[in-house]
Amino acid sequence: MITSALSGVAQSEANRPSAQQLLDALDLFTARHAERAHQVRVRVADLSIRLHMPSAAMADLYARRLGGAIKTNPGTEDLHFHIGEPSSVGSPEAANFAFYQSLGPDFERLAAEASLVGIVGRPDAYNNPTEPCTLFNPRTGVGVQWVTSLAHLPPWDAGSPFRLLIHWATAQRGLRMMHAGSLVSGNRAMLLVGGGGSGKSGTTFAGIASGLQTVGDDYVVVSADPVPRVHRVHQLLKQDPAGIERVLGPRELEKPLALNWQGKVEIDPELHFTGCMAESADVVALVVPRVARADQTTFEPLRPQDLFHHAAASMWQQLPGAQKSGFVFATALTRRVATWRMNLSSDPFEIGRAVRRFLDNGAP
């Protein structure tokens, strides 16, 4: 029995693709896809990116949902991101890799052997959607999302385009993508960190309804030097129907609402609050919100290590890859920026006023 098992392992290793095969598949696919894809150039969080998309409609949608400016002037890009079906450009090796469910947990190790960053989404017991086969080459700045069918893109992909590729590209440059909300007054920003249901998105929406700005309520990029600064990545905010009713009034719910996979509405906030999206701002506070339903919003000091646990757990779940350097970055950030807990009231406009006072005064 032991001999049989060892024989199976040896056979599996013999059939295992090599790192060079993965690199060759990546190079062949991107060369062929670049000839056929619809291209658009964007600038996001100080990154210059050329998107290579399967259709003009997808190129336009993803470019608009990234939070930067679409570039029309001549120039070169630092990064090239592709979404596509390898079979559509006659790349059989890439097509095999795109069928990620057959690769198992070995894929990340294979990518590392090829000096790439990569993940595959593995289906859970409920067959929920997973991440596509995603690879990034730090040496060339080329990233891909391979899918066996565009219909298999996960439902969150268009709401937060190229989340992982931007995460890995910024990590290479010493920046860090964080799973956080944000509110800005002047050039001063607070980052809102915590898991799902902690109040990040609701607090962000309450703030912009009160005249504050934001750089995003889900994923943002933070640079550390010379001072911590947060940069916008995506254009859409996500809010549940109850939050929309609280801020925009019950008449908004009379309109047809398209709910995303989380049961939230994806909103372009500029349609409701013109000028509410900032490009970047200095980070002056790291805040963990708590849905307290209090009469008045209050702030209390929070130990940096406690805030770090909230931030680290969220980053580990939402932003795989480059995690060791991410923890080092988050630790340093909590040492440089004041950390707080915010106990939220039930009134979104009172919350907005409290945040404005905090940011304008530098303390509660």
XYZ file of C-alpha atoms in Angstrom:
364
model
C 0.000 0.000 0.000
C 2.862 2.385 0.900
C 4.621 1.560 -2.361
C 1.431 2.279 -4.286
C 0.966 5.620 -2.532
C 4.560 6.671 -3.201
C 4.171 5.662 -6.819
C 1.120 7.914 -7.065
C 3.057 10.842 -5.611
C 5.920 10.292 -8.049
C 3.498 10.136 -10.972
C 1.787 13.325 -9.789
C 5.134 15.137 -9.558
C 6.082 13.894 -13.020
C 2.870 15.310 -14.492
C 3.161 18.566 -12.595
C 3.676 21.594 -14.860
C 7.014 23.336 -14.534
C 7.648 26.947 -13.607
C 8.996 27.530 -17.118
C 5.778 26.184 -18.633
C 3.806 28.665 -16.558
C 6.042 31.542 -17.675
C 5.784 30.452 -21.307
C 1.996 30.211 -21.051
C 1.832 33.698 -19.542
C 4.058 35.207 -22.233
C 2.238 33.494 -25.114
C -1.206 34.470 -23.868
C -0.360 38.119 -23.207
C 1.370 38.536 -26.581
C -1.601 37.102 -28.479
C -4.216 38.783 -26.309
C -2.578 42.210 -26.726
C -3.091 41.910 -30.495
C -6.844 41.325 -30.168
C -7.927 42.928 -26.925
C -9.696 46.248 -26.519
C -7.283 48.534 -24.712
C -7.723 51.537 -22.451
C -5.140 53.437 -20.406
C -5.809 54.592 -16.852
C -3.909 56.150 -13.972
C -4.831 54.813 -10.529
C -3.064 55.516 -7.209
C 0.004 56.820 -9.080
C 0.086 53.661 -11.220
C -0.067 53.961 -15.007
C -1.959 50.912 -16.305
C -3.002 49.651 -19.736
C -6.057 47.391 -19.550
C -6.411 44.631 -22.168
C -10.053 43.555 -22.193
C -12.147 41.054 -24.190
C -14.647 43.679 -25.403
C -15.045 47.428 -25.755
C -17.932 47.338 -23.277
C -15.801 45.616 -20.615
C -12.901 47.983 -21.262
C -15.153 51.004 -20.742
C -16.871 49.532 -17.662
C -13.684 48.533 -15.846
C -11.916 51.802 -16.695
C -14.804 53.876 -15.333
C -14.989 51.789 -12.167
C -11.344 52.297 -11.423
C -10.992 55.513 -9.484
C -8.357 57.205 -11.631
C -8.316 59.228 -14.811
C -8.612 57.652 -18.251
C -5.513 58.654 -20.218
C -5.690 59.833 -23.812
C -2.288 61.494 -24.196
C 0.613 59.525 -25.695
C 2.849 57.679 -23.296
C 3.924 54.329 -21.932
C 2.474 52.331 -19.060
C 4.158 50.757 -16.059
C 1.627 47.917 -15.880
C -0.397 45.794 -18.310
C -3.452 43.946 -16.961
C -5.325 41.332 -19.010
C -8.668 39.584 -18.519
C -9.472 36.819 -20.947
C -10.210 33.250 -21.919
C -6.917 31.643 -23.005
C -8.748 29.361 -25.411
C -10.017 32.403 -27.325
C -6.476 33.309 -28.413
C -5.306 29.746 -29.052
C -3.179 29.379 -25.911
C -3.704 25.771 -24.769
C -1.110 25.868 -21.977
C -2.740 28.933 -20.450
C -6.139 27.312 -20.912
C -4.967 24.390 -18.792
C -3.846 26.746 -16.048
C -7.101 28.690 -16.296
C -8.939 25.511 -15.353
C -7.647 26.239 -11.871
C -9.858 23.836 -9.953
C -7.784 20.928 -11.262
C -4.511 22.425 -10.062
C -5.187 22.296 -6.341
C -3.158 24.069 -3.639
C 0.093 23.559 -5.545
C -0.522 26.537 -7.817
C 0.798 29.236 -5.472
C 4.026 27.267 -4.992
C 4.403 26.847 -8.755
C 3.884 30.589 -9.282
C 6.522 31.377 -6.650
C 8.985 29.027 -8.378
C 8.444 31.105 -11.530
C 9.070 34.323 -9.518
C 5.427 35.258 -10.022
C 2.696 36.113 -7.553
C -0.423 34.037 -8.095
C -3.515 32.563 -6.572
C -6.317 30.281 -7.612
C -9.758 30.266 -6.103
C -10.762 26.879 -4.792
C -14.472 26.077 -4.679
C -15.955 25.664 -1.227
C -18.486 23.089 -0.091
C -21.329 25.301 -1.323
C -19.747 25.886 -4.747
C -19.649 29.634 -4.130
C -17.799 31.790 -6.685
C -14.044 32.022 -6.248
C -11.214 34.174 -7.538
C -10.108 33.492 -11.119
C -6.631 32.209 -11.840
C -4.678 35.431 -11.223
C -0.962 35.958 -11.907
C 1.390 38.927 -11.699
C 4.953 39.174 -12.966
C 6.761 41.785 -10.815
C 9.655 41.981 -13.278
C 7.543 42.971 -16.286
C 4.479 44.525 -14.623
C 2.186 42.150 -16.525
C -0.833 40.662 -14.770
C -3.589 38.328 -15.949
C -6.925 37.019 -14.837
C -7.519 33.763 -16.684
C -11.004 32.298 -16.836
C -12.374 29.314 -18.701
C -15.392 31.516 -19.511
C -16.071 35.195 -18.896
C -19.328 34.039 -17.333
C -17.195 32.542 -14.537
C -15.805 35.885 -13.383
C -16.836 36.253 -9.731
C -19.701 38.680 -9.085
C -17.480 41.110 -7.177
C -14.939 41.507 -9.982
C -16.503 44.444 -11.831
C -17.297 46.283 -8.583
C -13.642 46.298 -7.476
C -11.684 45.772 -10.704
C -8.190 44.282 -10.605
C -8.131 44.287 -6.807
C -5.431 41.642 -6.459
C -3.233 42.830 -9.319
C -3.226 46.390 -7.953
C -2.541 44.966 -4.480
C 0.518 43.079 -5.712
C 1.758 45.915 -7.937
C 1.586 48.483 -5.138
C 3.257 46.090 -2.674
C 6.183 45.807 -5.072
C 6.546 49.609 -4.889
C 6.463 49.770 -1.100
C 2.834 50.886 -0.907
C -0.009 48.852 0.553
C -3.581 48.161 -0.412
C -5.817 48.063 2.634
C -9.362 46.838 3.144
C -10.699 50.071 4.614
C -13.209 52.865 4.283
C -12.188 56.512 4.367
C -13.406 60.023 5.070
C -11.597 63.244 4.193
C -11.880 66.865 5.319
C -9.471 69.220 3.607
C -6.321 67.172 3.209
C -6.873 65.099 6.380
C -8.210 61.545 6.206
C -9.311 58.881 8.639
C -9.191 55.240 7.616
C -12.017 53.000 8.821
C -10.890 49.412 9.411
C -12.715 46.301 10.540
C -14.520 43.250 9.271
C -17.812 43.040 7.449
C -20.710 44.643 9.292
C -18.496 46.914 11.390
C -19.921 50.067 9.811
C -17.155 51.085 7.357
C -19.400 51.609 4.330
C -22.282 53.127 6.280
C -19.965 55.610 7.994
C -18.375 56.541 4.673
C -21.790 57.129 3.092
C -22.948 59.176 6.097
C -19.823 61.314 5.849
C -20.124 62.227 2.179
C -23.825 63.021 2.705
C -22.624 65.553 5.298
C -20.203 67.241 2.901
C -17.044 65.235 3.539
C -15.038 63.490 0.830
C -13.834 59.906 0.510
C -11.206 57.958 -1.402
C -13.249 54.752 -1.161
C -15.176 52.542 1.240
C -13.703 49.126 0.468
C -10.132 49.093 -0.876
C -7.627 51.947 -0.758
C -3.874 52.255 -1.299
C -1.689 53.737 1.436
C 1.833 55.095 0.998
C 4.021 55.560 4.065
C 6.660 58.147 3.180
C 7.293 60.918 3.843
C 3.943 60.909 5.674
C 1.183 58.268 5.460
C -1.127 59.101 2.575
C -4.202 57.304 1.223
C -5.017 57.056 -2.496
C -8.224 56.245 -4.348
C -8.453 52.948 -6.252
C -12.114 52.383 -7.150
C -15.042 54.624 -8.031
C -18.036 52.777 -6.586
C -19.308 52.725 -3.024
C -21.392 49.841 -1.690
C -24.394 50.405 0.548
C -27.298 48.268 1.736
C -30.879 49.443 1.095
C -31.347 50.428 4.753
C -28.332 52.732 4.573
C -29.602 54.280 1.354
C -32.950 54.969 2.997
C -31.296 56.545 6.050
C -29.177 58.916 3.969
C -31.099 59.524 0.741
C -34.629 59.030 2.032
C -37.331 56.408 1.415
C -38.114 57.651 -2.099
C -34.793 56.214 -3.294
C -36.120 52.749 -2.478
C -39.042 53.308 -4.844
C -36.566 53.117 -7.720
C -35.470 49.706 -9.026
C -32.364 48.680 -7.071
C -29.865 46.237 -8.538
C -28.383 44.368 -5.586
C -24.936 42.843 -5.831
C -23.844 39.458 -4.486
C -23.739 40.889 -0.929
C -27.249 42.327 -1.131
C -25.807 45.837 -1.473
C -26.256 48.538 -4.092
C -23.126 49.640 -5.950
C -23.302 53.429 -6.201
C -21.290 56.016 -8.078
C -21.361 58.618 -5.283
C -20.596 61.496 -7.645
C -24.122 61.108 -9.059
C -25.535 62.098 -5.653
C -22.752 64.182 -4.077
C -20.738 65.993 -6.730
C -17.083 66.415 -5.816
C -17.183 63.867 -2.998
C -14.398 61.668 -4.400
C -10.896 62.803 -3.444
C -7.771 61.489 -5.143
C -5.596 61.305 -2.027
C -5.145 62.759 1.466
C -2.847 62.558 4.483
C -3.821 59.846 6.980
C -4.234 61.373 10.451
C -6.274 58.648 12.192
C -6.939 54.905 12.049
C -10.428 54.191 13.350
C -12.393 51.034 14.162
C -16.114 51.890 13.915
C -18.647 50.134 16.115
C -22.397 50.110 15.475
C -23.416 51.293 18.960
C -26.754 52.947 18.065
C -25.886 55.575 20.666
C -27.497 58.991 20.962
C -24.204 60.619 20.064
C -21.101 59.457 18.207
C -18.065 59.248 20.465
C -14.380 58.454 20.040
C -12.141 56.651 22.499
C -8.419 55.875 22.233
C -7.609 52.353 21.056
C -4.348 50.520 21.604
C -2.369 50.254 18.344
C -2.090 46.480 18.730
C -5.880 46.172 19.001
C -6.402 48.137 15.811
C -3.687 46.083 14.132
C -5.605 42.875 14.868
C -8.690 44.301 13.134
C -6.671 45.480 10.140
C -4.583 42.309 9.846
C -7.555 39.940 9.966
C -9.319 41.906 7.260
C -6.219 42.127 5.035
C -5.481 38.410 5.439
C -8.957 37.464 4.246
C -9.424 40.050 1.509
C -5.918 40.545 0.092
C -3.915 37.321 -0.248
C -0.290 37.421 -1.300
C 2.502 39.723 -0.056
C 1.083 39.222 3.423
C 4.310 39.242 5.413
C 5.293 42.649 4.060
C 1.694 43.746 4.591
C 1.841 42.961 8.282
C 5.141 44.828 8.601
C 3.561 47.824 6.847
C 0.426 47.734 9.025
C 2.500 47.491 12.202
C 4.565 50.522 11.221
C 1.434 52.458 10.243
C -0.238 51.911 13.620
C 2.890 53.241 15.318
C 2.865 56.438 13.263
C -0.854 57.266 13.202
C -3.234 57.743 16.144
C -5.656 54.836 16.662
C -9.263 55.180 17.843
C -12.548 53.390 18.299
C -15.639 55.248 17.063
C -18.967 54.375 18.703
C -21.608 55.243 16.123
C -24.952 56.887 16.736
C -28.076 56.006 14.754
C -28.158 59.360 12.917
C -26.011 59.424 9.749
C -25.849 63.209 9.701
C -24.768 63.367 13.343
C -22.055 60.844 12.468
C -20.907 63.069 9.602
C -20.733 66.131 11.854
C -18.772 64.203 14.486
C -16.238 62.999 11.919
C -15.837 66.514 10.506
C -15.149 67.916 13.992
C -12.633 65.152 14.619
C -10.749 65.747 11.359
C -10.836 69.534 11.552
C -9.748 69.655 15.201
C -7.276 66.774 15.092
C -9.024 65.032 18.005
C -12.562 64.374 19.264
